[in-house]
Short mmCIF file of C-alpha atoms and ligand atoms in Angstrom, two decimals:
data_model
loop_
_atom_site.label_atom_id
_atom_site.label_comp_id
_atom_site.label_asym_id
_atom_site.label_seq_id
_atom_site.Cartn_x
_atom_site.Cartn_y
_atom_site.Cartn_z
CA MET A 337 0.00 0.00 0.00
CA SER A 338 1.31 3.46 -0.92
CA ASN A 339 2.00 5.87 1.87
CA ARG A 340 0.81 8.81 -0.21
CA LEU A 341 -2.70 10.16 -0.37
CA GLN A 342 -4.38 8.49 -3.36
CA LYS A 343 -7.22 9.99 -5.32
CA GLN A 344 -9.94 7.61 -6.38
CA ARG A 345 -9.17 5.59 -9.53
CA GLY A 346 -11.91 7.16 -11.62
CA LEU A 347 -10.09 10.48 -11.75
CA ASP A 348 -6.99 9.07 -13.46
CA SER A 349 -8.48 9.10 -16.94
CA ILE A 350 -10.46 12.35 -16.75
CA LYS A 351 -9.66 15.07 -19.24
CA PRO A 352 -10.53 18.24 -17.29
CA TYR A 353 -13.24 20.54 -18.65
CA VAL A 354 -11.75 23.65 -20.26
CA PRO A 355 -14.17 26.60 -19.98
CA GLY A 356 -14.17 29.60 -22.31
CA LYS A 357 -11.28 31.96 -21.53
CA PRO A 358 -12.39 34.80 -19.24
CA ILE A 359 -12.39 38.35 -20.67
CA GLU A 360 -10.21 39.68 -17.83
CA ASP A 361 -7.50 37.05 -18.52
CA VAL A 362 -7.35 38.03 -22.18
CA LYS A 363 -7.17 41.75 -21.34
CA ARG A 364 -4.29 41.09 -18.96
CA GLU A 365 -2.38 38.63 -21.13
CA TYR A 366 -2.57 40.65 -24.36
CA GLY A 367 -2.72 44.18 -22.96
CA LEU A 368 -6.14 44.78 -24.55
CA GLU A 369 -8.95 47.06 -23.37
CA ASP A 370 -11.83 45.99 -25.54
CA VAL A 371 -12.35 42.25 -25.47
CA ILE A 372 -15.49 40.31 -26.41
CA LYS A 373 -16.23 36.75 -25.41
CA LEU A 374 -18.12 34.55 -27.84
CA ALA A 375 -16.99 31.31 -26.25
CA SER A 376 -19.48 30.16 -23.62
CA ASN A 377 -22.88 30.42 -25.32
CA GLU A 378 -24.07 33.09 -22.90
CA ASN A 379 -27.01 35.43 -23.50
CA PRO A 380 -25.67 38.73 -24.90
CA LEU A 381 -28.84 40.61 -23.85
CA GLY A 382 -28.07 40.24 -20.16
CA VAL A 383 -30.23 38.85 -17.36
CA ALA A 384 -34.01 38.40 -17.70
CA PRO A 385 -35.33 41.61 -16.03
CA ASN A 386 -38.02 39.82 -13.98
CA ALA A 387 -35.36 37.51 -12.58
CA LEU A 388 -33.07 40.40 -11.74
CA ALA A 389 -35.84 42.17 -9.80
CA ALA A 390 -36.75 38.97 -7.96
CA MET A 391 -33.13 38.38 -6.95
CA GLN A 392 -32.80 41.94 -5.66
CA GLU A 393 -35.88 41.42 -3.55
CA ALA A 394 -34.66 38.05 -2.26
CA LEU A 395 -31.30 39.42 -1.09
CA SER A 396 -32.64 40.24 2.36
CA ALA A 397 -33.68 36.58 2.86
CA LEU A 398 -30.13 35.31 2.56
CA ASN A 399 -29.84 34.66 6.30
CA HIS A 400 -32.10 31.65 5.68
CA TYR A 401 -31.16 28.37 4.05
CA PRO A 402 -32.99 27.79 0.79
CA ASP A 403 -35.93 25.40 0.62
CA GLY A 404 -34.11 22.12 -0.07
CA ALA A 405 -37.14 20.72 -1.89
CA SER A 406 -37.51 23.93 -3.96
CA PHE A 407 -41.26 23.54 -3.51
CA GLU A 408 -42.39 26.85 -5.02
CA PHE A 409 -39.88 26.71 -7.82
CA ARG A 410 -40.77 23.13 -8.80
CA THR A 411 -44.46 24.03 -8.59
CA ALA A 412 -43.87 26.92 -11.00
CA LEU A 413 -41.98 24.63 -13.40
CA SER A 414 -44.68 21.98 -13.10
CA GLU A 415 -47.40 24.51 -14.01
CA HIS A 416 -45.39 26.22 -16.72
CA PHE A 417 -44.52 22.97 -18.52
CA GLN A 418 -47.66 21.00 -17.62
CA VAL A 419 -45.70 18.18 -16.04
CA ALA A 420 -46.62 16.64 -12.67
CA PHE A 421 -44.86 18.11 -9.64
CA ASP A 422 -43.22 14.81 -8.69
CA GLN A 423 -41.69 14.64 -12.16
CA VAL A 424 -39.72 17.88 -11.73
CA CYS A 425 -36.28 18.44 -10.21
CA VAL A 426 -33.89 21.38 -10.06
CA GLY A 427 -30.14 21.60 -9.71
CA ASN A 428 -27.23 23.98 -9.33
CA GLY A 429 -26.99 24.27 -13.11
CA ALA A 430 -27.70 21.43 -15.52
CA ASP A 431 -24.13 20.30 -14.72
CA ASP A 432 -25.23 19.46 -11.21
CA LEU A 433 -28.02 17.23 -12.50
CA ILE A 434 -25.58 15.38 -14.77
CA LEU A 435 -23.42 14.79 -11.69
CA GLU A 436 -26.42 13.65 -9.64
CA LEU A 437 -27.55 11.24 -12.38
CA SER A 438 -24.02 9.83 -12.57
CA MET A 439 -23.81 9.35 -8.81
CA ALA A 440 -27.28 7.84 -8.65
CA TYR A 441 -27.03 5.35 -11.49
CA LEU A 442 -23.44 4.50 -12.42
CA GLU A 443 -21.27 1.74 -11.05
CA ASP A 444 -17.87 0.28 -11.97
CA GLY A 445 -18.12 -1.48 -15.30
CA ASP A 446 -21.27 0.27 -16.55
CA GLU A 447 -21.10 1.79 -20.00
CA VAL A 448 -22.23 5.29 -20.88
CA LEU A 449 -22.97 6.01 -24.49
CA VAL A 450 -22.19 9.46 -25.86
CA SER A 451 -21.63 10.95 -29.26
CA ARG A 452 -18.01 11.59 -30.24
CA SER A 453 -18.37 15.37 -30.08
CA SER A 454 -20.77 16.36 -27.36
CA PHE A 455 -20.95 18.11 -24.00
CA PRO A 456 -17.83 17.06 -22.05
CA MET A 457 -19.40 16.87 -18.59
CA TYR A 458 -21.07 13.55 -19.54
CA ASP A 459 -17.62 11.98 -19.92
CA ILE A 460 -16.15 13.62 -16.85
CA TYR A 461 -18.78 12.57 -14.32
CA SER A 462 -19.24 9.11 -15.87
CA THR A 463 -15.50 8.49 -15.74
CA ALA A 464 -15.37 9.72 -12.15
CA MET A 465 -17.91 7.00 -11.31
CA ARG A 466 -15.62 4.51 -13.10
CA ALA A 467 -18.07 3.84 -15.90
CA ALA A 468 -16.66 3.24 -19.38
CA ILE A 469 -17.42 5.85 -22.03
CA VAL A 470 -18.44 4.45 -25.40
CA LYS A 471 -18.39 6.99 -28.24
CA THR A 472 -20.23 6.87 -31.54
CA PRO A 473 -19.29 8.95 -34.60
CA LEU A 474 -21.14 11.99 -35.90
CA THR A 475 -23.05 11.87 -39.18
CA PRO A 476 -21.40 13.59 -42.17
CA GLN A 477 -23.61 16.63 -41.36
CA HIS A 478 -22.10 16.73 -37.84
CA GLY A 479 -25.31 15.46 -36.22
CA LEU A 480 -25.72 12.71 -33.63
CA ASP A 481 -25.94 9.29 -35.30
CA LEU A 482 -28.79 7.65 -33.41
CA ASP A 483 -28.53 4.41 -35.43
CA ALA A 484 -24.91 4.09 -34.41
CA MET A 485 -25.89 4.83 -30.84
CA ALA A 486 -28.62 2.18 -30.82
CA ASN A 487 -26.20 -0.33 -32.38
CA ALA A 488 -23.68 0.40 -29.62
CA ILE A 489 -26.02 -0.52 -26.75
CA THR A 490 -24.81 -3.58 -24.85
CA ASP A 491 -25.86 -5.44 -21.71
CA ARG A 492 -23.65 -3.05 -19.76
CA THR A 493 -25.07 0.22 -21.11
CA LYS A 494 -26.62 2.25 -18.29
CA ILE A 495 -26.99 5.82 -19.63
CA VAL A 496 -27.21 7.26 -23.15
CA TYR A 497 -26.77 11.02 -23.59
CA VAL A 498 -28.65 12.55 -26.49
CA CYS A 499 -27.66 16.20 -26.55
CA ASN A 500 -30.40 17.86 -28.58
CA PRO A 501 -29.47 20.35 -29.94
CA ASN A 502 -25.93 19.09 -29.66
CA ASN A 503 -23.11 21.15 -28.22
CA PRO A 504 -20.71 21.91 -29.98
CA THR A 505 -22.29 21.16 -33.36
CA GLY A 506 -25.64 22.96 -32.92
CA THR A 507 -27.43 20.20 -34.85
CA ILE A 508 -30.70 18.54 -33.87
CA VAL A 509 -32.22 15.10 -34.01
CA ARG A 510 -35.82 15.19 -35.19
CA ALA A 511 -38.94 13.62 -33.70
CA ALA A 512 -39.24 10.61 -36.01
CA ALA A 513 -35.58 9.69 -35.58
CA LEU A 514 -35.75 10.01 -31.80
CA ASP A 515 -38.93 7.94 -31.65
CA ALA A 516 -37.37 5.16 -33.73
CA PHE A 517 -34.25 5.28 -31.55
CA LEU A 518 -36.21 5.06 -28.29
CA LYS A 519 -37.97 1.94 -29.56
CA ARG A 520 -34.55 0.29 -29.74
CA VAL A 521 -33.49 1.29 -26.20
CA PRO A 522 -34.30 -1.18 -23.42
CA GLU A 523 -36.04 0.22 -20.33
CA ARG A 524 -33.03 -0.60 -18.18
CA VAL A 525 -31.07 2.12 -20.04
CA LEU A 526 -31.60 5.74 -19.00
CA VAL A 527 -31.84 8.15 -21.94
CA VAL A 528 -30.89 11.70 -21.01
CA LEU A 529 -32.27 14.21 -23.50
CA ASP A 530 -30.11 17.26 -22.85
CA GLU A 531 -32.10 20.22 -24.18
CA ALA A 532 -30.03 23.11 -22.85
CA TYR A 533 -30.70 25.08 -26.06
CA VAL A 534 -34.26 23.94 -26.78
CA GLU A 535 -35.81 27.42 -26.82
CA MET A 536 -33.65 28.43 -29.79
CA VAL A 537 -34.57 25.52 -32.01
CA ASP A 538 -36.08 26.47 -35.33
CA ALA A 539 -37.81 23.27 -36.52
CA ASP A 540 -41.42 22.11 -36.49
CA ASP A 541 -40.43 18.47 -36.16
CA PHE A 542 -38.28 18.87 -33.06
CA PRO A 543 -39.19 16.13 -30.54
CA ASP A 544 -41.83 16.89 -27.92
CA SER A 545 -39.69 15.31 -25.22
CA LEU A 546 -42.04 16.28 -22.39
CA SER A 547 -44.70 14.01 -23.89
CA TYR A 548 -42.45 11.05 -22.98
CA VAL A 549 -42.32 12.33 -19.41
CA ARG A 550 -46.10 12.85 -19.26
CA GLU A 551 -46.50 9.24 -20.49
CA GLU A 552 -44.43 8.28 -17.43
CA ARG A 553 -41.78 6.47 -19.39
CA PRO A 554 -39.46 4.98 -16.78
CA ASN A 555 -36.15 5.74 -18.48
CA ILE A 556 -36.31 9.26 -19.93
CA PHE A 557 -34.71 12.32 -18.33
CA VAL A 558 -35.22 15.70 -20.00
CA LEU A 559 -32.50 18.15 -18.95
CA ARG A 560 -32.80 21.92 -19.28
CA THR A 561 -31.21 25.11 -17.98
CA PHE A 562 -31.80 28.79 -17.21
CA SER A 563 -28.24 29.58 -18.31
CA LYS A 564 -28.99 30.28 -21.95
CA VAL A 565 -32.24 31.88 -23.05
CA TYR A 566 -32.97 33.39 -19.60
CA GLY A 567 -29.47 34.87 -19.27
CA LEU A 568 -28.86 33.31 -15.85
CA ALA A 569 -25.62 31.36 -16.35
CA GLY A 570 -24.01 33.05 -13.35
CA ILE A 571 -26.61 32.07 -10.76
CA ARG A 572 -26.64 28.36 -11.77
CA ILE A 573 -30.07 26.84 -12.32
CA GLY A 574 -30.73 23.62 -14.17
CA TYR A 575 -33.94 21.62 -14.16
CA GLY A 576 -35.12 18.24 -15.27
CA PHE A 577 -38.27 16.22 -15.96
CA ALA A 578 -38.50 12.48 -15.46
CA HIS A 579 -40.46 9.60 -13.96
CA PRO A 580 -41.13 10.19 -10.22
CA ASP A 581 -38.86 7.22 -9.35
CA ILE A 582 -35.92 8.96 -11.02
CA ILE A 583 -36.71 12.27 -9.31
CA SER A 584 -36.94 10.65 -5.87
CA THR A 585 -33.69 8.78 -6.55
CA LEU A 586 -31.91 12.07 -7.21
CA PHE A 587 -33.37 13.51 -4.02
CA ARG A 588 -31.55 10.77 -2.11
CA ILE A 589 -28.12 11.96 -3.17
CA LYS A 590 -28.42 15.65 -4.01
CA PRO A 591 -26.71 18.18 -1.75
CA PRO A 592 -29.48 19.41 0.56
CA PHE A 593 -29.33 23.10 -0.42
CA ASN A 594 -27.92 22.96 -3.94
CA VAL A 595 -30.26 25.57 -5.45
CA ASN A 596 -29.75 28.78 -3.53
CA VAL A 597 -32.32 31.38 -2.42
CA LEU A 598 -31.51 33.81 -5.24
CA ALA A 599 -31.57 31.08 -7.86
CA GLN A 600 -34.99 29.83 -6.80
CA ALA A 601 -36.42 33.36 -6.82
CA ALA A 602 -34.79 34.07 -10.20
CA GLY A 603 -36.10 30.87 -11.76
CA ILE A 604 -39.70 31.47 -10.71
CA ALA A 605 -39.62 35.04 -12.01
CA ALA A 606 -37.77 34.19 -15.22
CA LEU A 607 -40.55 31.83 -16.25
CA THR A 608 -42.90 34.81 -16.38
CA ASP A 609 -40.55 36.88 -18.55
CA ARG A 610 -41.96 35.89 -21.92
CA GLU A 611 -40.93 39.19 -23.49
CA PHE A 612 -37.25 38.65 -22.67
CA VAL A 613 -37.32 35.07 -23.89
CA SER A 614 -38.93 35.97 -27.19
CA ARG A 615 -36.51 38.89 -27.73
CA SER A 616 -33.57 36.60 -26.91
CA VAL A 617 -34.80 34.00 -29.38
CA SER A 618 -35.47 36.45 -32.20
CA GLU A 619 -32.23 38.41 -31.79
CA ASN A 620 -30.32 35.15 -31.60
CA LYS A 621 -31.90 33.99 -34.83
CA ALA A 622 -30.99 37.25 -36.58
CA GLY A 623 -27.43 37.02 -35.23
CA ARG A 624 -27.10 33.41 -36.32
CA GLU A 625 -28.21 34.37 -39.83
CA LEU A 626 -25.76 37.27 -39.93
CA ILE A 627 -22.89 35.03 -38.87
CA THR A 628 -23.71 32.15 -41.20
CA ARG A 629 -24.13 34.55 -44.14
CA GLY A 630 -20.79 36.11 -43.28
CA LEU A 631 -19.09 32.73 -43.05
CA THR A 632 -20.47 31.75 -46.45
CA GLU A 633 -19.08 34.99 -47.91
CA LEU A 634 -15.71 34.10 -46.41
CA GLY A 635 -15.90 30.66 -48.02
CA LEU A 636 -16.16 28.83 -44.72
CA SER A 637 -18.52 25.95 -44.07
CA TYR A 638 -20.48 25.40 -40.86
CA ALA A 639 -22.90 22.95 -39.28
CA GLU A 640 -26.62 23.81 -39.39
CA SER A 641 -27.21 25.41 -36.00
CA HIS A 642 -30.38 25.45 -33.91
CA THR A 643 -28.63 27.12 -30.98
CA ASN A 644 -26.87 30.31 -29.92
CA PHE A 645 -23.56 29.19 -31.41
CA VAL A 646 -22.17 28.06 -34.74
CA LEU A 647 -19.55 25.41 -35.41
CA LEU A 648 -17.38 26.48 -38.32
CA ARG A 649 -14.76 24.55 -40.22
CA VAL A 650 -11.49 26.41 -40.46
CA GLY A 651 -9.15 23.55 -41.38
CA SER A 652 -5.73 22.62 -40.09
CA GLU A 653 -5.07 26.25 -39.14
CA ALA A 654 -7.96 26.37 -36.66
CA ALA A 655 -5.69 26.78 -33.63
CA ALA A 656 -3.75 29.62 -35.30
CA VAL A 657 -6.99 31.36 -36.30
CA GLN A 658 -8.37 31.05 -32.78
CA GLN A 659 -5.14 32.50 -31.40
CA ALA A 660 -5.17 35.37 -33.91
CA LEU A 661 -8.76 36.21 -32.94
CA LEU A 662 -7.76 36.11 -29.28
CA GLU A 663 -4.90 38.55 -29.86
CA ARG A 664 -7.42 40.90 -31.46
CA GLY A 665 -9.76 40.65 -28.49
CA VAL A 666 -12.27 38.13 -29.83
CA ILE A 667 -12.56 34.99 -27.71
CA VAL A 668 -14.03 31.96 -29.48
CA ARG A 669 -13.93 28.31 -28.52
CA PRO A 670 -11.32 25.94 -29.97
CA CYS A 671 -12.80 22.49 -30.58
CA GLY A 672 -9.82 20.16 -30.19
CA GLY A 673 -11.24 19.10 -26.82
CA TYR A 674 -14.44 18.10 -28.63
CA ASP A 675 -12.45 15.93 -31.03
CA LEU A 676 -13.01 18.47 -33.80
CA PRO A 677 -9.54 20.06 -34.14
CA GLU A 678 -10.30 21.72 -37.49
CA PHE A 679 -13.30 23.62 -36.13
CA LEU A 680 -14.06 26.65 -33.99
CA ARG A 681 -17.29 27.34 -32.12
CA VAL A 682 -18.51 30.92 -32.00
CA SER A 683 -21.38 32.03 -29.77
CA ILE A 684 -23.94 34.44 -31.17
CA GLY A 685 -23.41 37.86 -29.58
CA THR A 686 -24.95 41.29 -30.04
CA GLU A 687 -25.07 42.58 -33.60
CA ALA A 688 -21.94 44.67 -32.98
CA GLN A 689 -20.09 41.68 -31.54
CA ASN A 690 -21.13 39.43 -34.42
CA ARG A 691 -19.91 42.01 -36.93
CA ARG A 692 -16.63 42.42 -35.07
CA PHE A 693 -16.09 38.66 -35.12
CA LEU A 694 -16.70 38.49 -38.88
CA ASP A 695 -14.60 41.58 -39.65
CA THR A 696 -11.71 40.33 -37.54
CA LEU A 697 -11.89 36.92 -39.18
CA ALA A 698 -11.97 38.50 -42.64
CA GLU A 699 -8.93 40.66 -41.84
CA PHE A 700 -6.45 37.87 -41.46
CA LEU A 701 -8.13 34.69 -42.64
CA PRO A 702 -6.39 34.57 -46.06
CA SER A 703 -2.98 34.73 -44.41
CA ALA A 704 -3.72 32.57 -41.35
C1 PLP B 1558 -25.49 20.82 -23.84
C2 PLP B 1558 -25.28 21.43 -22.51
N1 PLP B 1558 -25.76 20.82 -21.43
C3 PLP B 1558 -25.62 21.34 -20.20
C4 PLP B 1558 -24.95 22.52 -20.02
C5 PLP B 1558 -24.77 23.03 -18.63
O1 PLP B 1558 -25.62 24.06 -18.37
P1 PLP B 1558 -25.61 24.79 -16.94
O2 PLP B 1558 -25.04 26.13 -17.15
O3 PLP B 1558 -27.05 24.81 -16.55
O4 PLP B 1558 -24.81 23.94 -16.00
C6 PLP B 1558 -24.43 23.21 -21.10
C7 PLP B 1558 -23.69 24.46 -20.91
O5 PLP B 1558 -23.13 25.03 -21.76
C8 PLP B 1558 -24.58 22.64 -22.38
O6 PLP B 1558 -24.06 23.22 -23.47
#
């Protein structure tokens, strides 16, 4: 036995999550004053005003612990989405719910099925629980390949993550394809439908995932967040819908006060802020069109996005292009960590930010 403090074995093979570079770091490192960050898929319009007001009002209640059951907040979500109260859970960001699901369901030797280029926290928490990650390729259009995923299910598969729309590709799987896929998934396998960007989807045939929850399917978890369309990434609120057995299982292992007083107040109020949500969605759509048109003019290809970011193919010079943008005060996301080294992911910003991204790219792209 070693005399040194040993971390648990699951951590040995984890590739740490690399977040978007903070604006302040870039200012300091490159001596810049005007830096924009289009790297973390945040809402460029700010915080939903109703949520901001509710948080200001809730400040004076911070001497109290939050309601660990988030009763009012879960009631509001239940009413808003027409899903039974005992089918609703909340977390300290969607990340927290991915961690809770991993802790609740994974054991040594289980397999977790993910697409090759998808949200990295699935891999990190699964690996920490010593489950094996099994990856399936993307389709040629950079979408999730649900046939490949269904074919990869084995007796050991415990969780399948269907990120829809997918981060970092922005692509969606449609209702018919998801239905056909679910028919091939045994009930002993949990399917997590991660819909962090669902509000920004522009497709009539996007799956109605909540209908699976209302049917009380025993193995579906729909994951969502307030970080994107509500502009609340900084306060950390995720939520999920699933069979009551899954929700009560998560309650057994969740930290008792994981959703804080301000977050609960913000979430309830944000749900009422339809004006902010619809403005966020429409400005995002206009920004996405501006960016994709600009990329086409620059001769660059991109994946069809239903989100607030676009995955663009730059080629073997992607790292150099990302660095050049950084030195000019434009932070975008490199995609090597997503197994897409020739691509960059740019978040949709304000119109001025989107134009600055395109102009900066155009300035040096030919020589990059
Ligand atoms: C697909 C996907 N799932 C989950 C999350 C985590 O969201 P949250 O900020 O609620 O933890 C993100 C964040 O970017 C994401 O892109």
